[in-house]
Amino acid sequence: MIKGIAAKGKKLKAGSLNLKKKGQRKVGKKKSSRMKVSSAALNKANATVAKLEKESKAAAKTSITAKKRAVAAKKAAKKTSKAKANTAKRAAKSAQNTAKKAAVKLAAANAKIRTAKAKARAIELATIEKARKIAEEAKRKADLEKAVATFTDQWNRKRDKAEA
């Protein structure tokens, strides 16, 4: 079978290879023209997000291992003799509780990441807006100076004509 990307609703023919190159965009989609900004607050927010993501990865690993241990303890509890059954059951229950706690930690970490990302996005948008306002003000001043220069130039020409 030939791997490739066919148009929607059409089958890929054996002869044509319609492979997409890495980084290739769909025709008609334009690149986002978002302003790139940087500020101390934005850098701090992004660093916080990165730190929280690292913590979340660790929590995810812990959660996975705790789940595996709980499953293993449950299987072991089923196989044990009646004399050791109570101890094995208690161990399985303990492992299950540990797994639940790890899952709660993971959920909390993910929630923290969501809020941190939202904060970072808000800071970025505020910084972009501030930069846009500054750029607009500069453009307004430049336009005003240009208009004044044009007016004085015309005024001087008219006066020179009248004097001549």
GROMACS .gro file of C-alpha atoms in nm:
model
  164
    1MET     CA    1   0.000   0.000   0.000
    2ILE     CA    2   0.126   0.346  -0.089
    3LYS     CA    3   0.120   0.603   0.185
    4GLY     CA    4   0.013   0.953   0.091
    5ILE     CA    5  -0.251   1.218   0.132
    6ALA     CA    6  -0.541   1.219  -0.112
    7ALA     CA    7  -0.802   1.490  -0.157
    8LYS     CA    8  -1.102   1.461   0.072
    9GLY     CA    9  -1.340   1.189  -0.048
   10LYS     CA   10  -1.097   1.061  -0.314
   11LYS     CA   11  -0.883   0.751  -0.310
   12LEU     CA   12  -0.509   0.771  -0.360
   13LYS     CA   13  -0.402   0.631  -0.696
   14ALA     CA   14  -0.112   0.389  -0.711
   15GLY     CA   15   0.085   0.607  -0.955
   16SER     CA   16   0.062   0.944  -0.781
   17LEU     CA   17   0.250   1.017  -0.465
   18ASN     CA   18   0.090   1.310  -0.290
   19LEU     CA   19   0.319   1.323   0.011
   20LYS     CA   20   0.332   1.633   0.224
   21LYS     CA   21   0.670   1.772   0.316
   22LYS     CA   22   0.744   1.862   0.674
   23GLY     CA   23   0.622   2.213   0.751
   24GLN     CA   24   0.407   2.233   0.436
   25ARG     CA   25   0.083   2.428   0.483
   26LYS     CA   26  -0.252   2.398   0.314
   27VAL     CA   27  -0.299   2.637   0.023
   28GLY     CA   28  -0.495   2.944   0.124
   29LYS     CA   29  -0.406   2.927   0.492
   30LYS     CA   30  -0.209   3.232   0.586
   31LYS     CA   31   0.045   3.255   0.862
   32SER     CA   32  -0.066   3.422   1.180
   33SER     CA   33   0.047   3.782   1.189
   34ARG     CA   34   0.062   3.796   1.566
   35MET     CA   35   0.307   4.042   1.709
   36LYS     CA   36   0.602   3.887   1.889
   37VAL     CA   37   0.644   4.054   2.226
   38SER     CA   38   0.856   3.999   2.529
   39SER     CA   39   0.833   4.131   2.882
   40ALA     CA   40   0.958   4.031   3.224
   41ALA     CA   41   0.607   3.928   3.333
   42LEU     CA   42   0.558   3.716   3.019
   43ASN     CA   43   0.894   3.545   3.064
   44LYS     CA   44   0.811   3.472   3.427
   45ALA     CA   45   0.467   3.334   3.334
   46ASN     CA   46   0.617   3.109   3.065
   47ALA     CA   47   0.881   2.986   3.311
   48THR     CA   48   0.606   2.902   3.560
   49VAL     CA   49   0.418   2.707   3.292
   50ALA     CA   50   0.734   2.513   3.205
   51LYS     CA   51   0.800   2.435   3.573
   52LEU     CA   52   0.443   2.317   3.627
   53GLU     CA   53   0.458   2.099   3.314
   54LYS     CA   54   0.773   1.936   3.450
   55GLU     CA   55   0.596   1.868   3.782
   56SER     CA   56   0.295   1.731   3.594
   57LYS     CA   57   0.515   1.489   3.401
   58ALA     CA   58   0.660   1.362   3.729
   59ALA     CA   59   0.310   1.330   3.877
   60ALA     CA   60   0.196   1.138   3.569
   61LYS     CA   61   0.485   0.894   3.604
   62THR     CA   62   0.409   0.846   3.974
   63SER     CA   63   0.041   0.792   3.896
   64ILE     CA   64   0.117   0.530   3.631
   65THR     CA   65   0.356   0.336   3.856
   66ALA     CA   66   0.107   0.353   4.145
   67LYS     CA   67  -0.168   0.214   3.920
   68LYS     CA   68   0.059  -0.069   3.806
   69ARG     CA   69   0.151  -0.151   4.165
   70ALA     CA   70  -0.215  -0.151   4.267
   71VAL     CA   71  -0.303  -0.392   3.987
   72ALA     CA   72  -0.009  -0.617   4.078
   73ALA     CA   73  -0.107  -0.613   4.447
   74LYS     CA   74  -0.466  -0.701   4.360
   75LYS     CA   75  -0.351  -0.997   4.148
   76ALA     CA   76  -0.117  -1.110   4.426
   77ALA     CA   77  -0.399  -1.087   4.681
   78LYS     CA   78  -0.614  -1.322   4.472
   79LYS     CA   79  -0.337  -1.581   4.446
   80THR     CA   80  -0.230  -1.586   4.813
   81SER     CA   81  -0.324  -1.855   5.062
   82LYS     CA   82  -0.602  -1.793   5.313
   83ALA     CA   83  -0.352  -1.743   5.594
   84LYS     CA   84  -0.191  -1.445   5.420
   85ALA     CA   85  -0.508  -1.324   5.248
   86ASN     CA   86  -0.587  -1.043   5.495
   87THR     CA   87  -0.238  -0.897   5.475
   88ALA     CA   88  -0.240  -0.916   5.096
   89LYS     CA   89  -0.584  -0.755   5.077
   90ARG     CA   90  -0.470  -0.474   5.306
   91ALA     CA   91  -0.162  -0.422   5.091
   92ALA     CA   92  -0.379  -0.412   4.777
   93LYS     CA   93  -0.614  -0.159   4.936
   94SER     CA   94  -0.319   0.055   5.044
   95ALA     CA   95  -0.174   0.044   4.692
   96GLN     CA   96  -0.513   0.142   4.551
   97ASN     CA   97  -0.534   0.441   4.789
   98THR     CA   98  -0.184   0.547   4.689
   99ALA     CA   99  -0.288   0.528   4.323
  100LYS     CA  100  -0.595   0.743   4.394
  101LYS     CA  101  -0.383   1.003   4.575
  102ALA     CA  102  -0.138   1.010   4.284
  103ALA     CA  103  -0.427   1.060   4.040
  104VAL     CA  104  -0.558   1.351   4.251
  105LYS     CA  105  -0.209   1.508   4.253
  106LEU     CA  106  -0.192   1.471   3.875
  107ALA     CA  107  -0.533   1.633   3.830
  108ALA     CA  108  -0.431   1.923   4.056
  109ALA     CA  109  -0.106   1.969   3.862
  110ASN     CA  110  -0.297   1.975   3.532
  111ALA     CA  111  -0.540   2.233   3.673
  112LYS     CA  112  -0.248   2.450   3.783
  113ILE     CA  113  -0.102   2.424   3.432
  114ARG     CA  114  -0.432   2.535   3.277
  115THR     CA  115  -0.454   2.842   3.500
  116ALA     CA  116  -0.087   2.928   3.446
  117LYS     CA  117  -0.130   2.900   3.068
  118ALA     CA  118  -0.439   3.122   3.083
  119LYS     CA  119  -0.243   3.379   3.287
  120ALA     CA  120   0.046   3.368   3.040
  121ARG     CA  121  -0.197   3.414   2.749
  122ALA     CA  122  -0.361   3.710   2.924
  123ILE     CA  123  -0.023   3.871   2.994
  124GLU     CA  124   0.083   3.816   2.632
  125LEU     CA  125  -0.237   3.972   2.497
  126ALA     CA  126  -0.202   4.269   2.734
  127THR     CA  127   0.159   4.320   2.624
  128ILE     CA  128   0.060   4.298   2.257
  129GLU     CA  129  -0.217   4.553   2.313
  130LYS     CA  130   0.025   4.787   2.491
  131ALA     CA  131   0.277   4.756   2.206
  132ARG     CA  132   0.002   4.816   1.949
  133LYS     CA  133  -0.112   5.134   2.128
  134ILE     CA  134   0.246   5.264   2.144
  135ALA     CA  135   0.294   5.191   1.773
  136GLU     CA  136  -0.037   5.365   1.690
  137GLU     CA  137   0.063   5.672   1.891
  138ALA     CA  138   0.400   5.688   1.714
  139LYS     CA  139   0.227   5.657   1.374
  140ARG     CA  140  -0.019   5.934   1.467
  141LYS     CA  141   0.268   6.166   1.565
  142ALA     CA  142   0.458   6.084   1.246
  143ASP     CA  143   0.145   6.148   1.034
  144LEU     CA  144   0.085   6.480   1.211
  145GLU     CA  145   0.445   6.592   1.158
  146LYS     CA  146   0.424   6.489   0.793
  147ALA     CA  147   0.097   6.683   0.747
  148VAL     CA  148   0.244   6.992   0.916
  149ALA     CA  149   0.557   6.972   0.699
  150THR     CA  150   0.346   6.938   0.382
  151PHE     CA  151   0.126   7.232   0.482
  152THR     CA  152   0.421   7.461   0.564
  153ASP     CA  153   0.592   7.361   0.241
  154GLN     CA  154   0.282   7.454   0.036
  155TRP     CA  155   0.236   7.773   0.236
  156ASN     CA  156   0.595   7.877   0.170
  157ARG     CA  157   0.558   7.801  -0.203
  158LYS     CA  158   0.241   8.013  -0.227
  159ARG     CA  159   0.407   8.298  -0.039
  160ASP     CA  160   0.716   8.280  -0.262
  161LYS     CA  161   0.489   8.288  -0.572
  162ALA     CA  162   0.300   8.587  -0.437
  163GLU     CA  163   0.623   8.774  -0.363
  164ALA     CA  164   0.774   8.698  -0.705
   0.00000   0.00000   0.00000
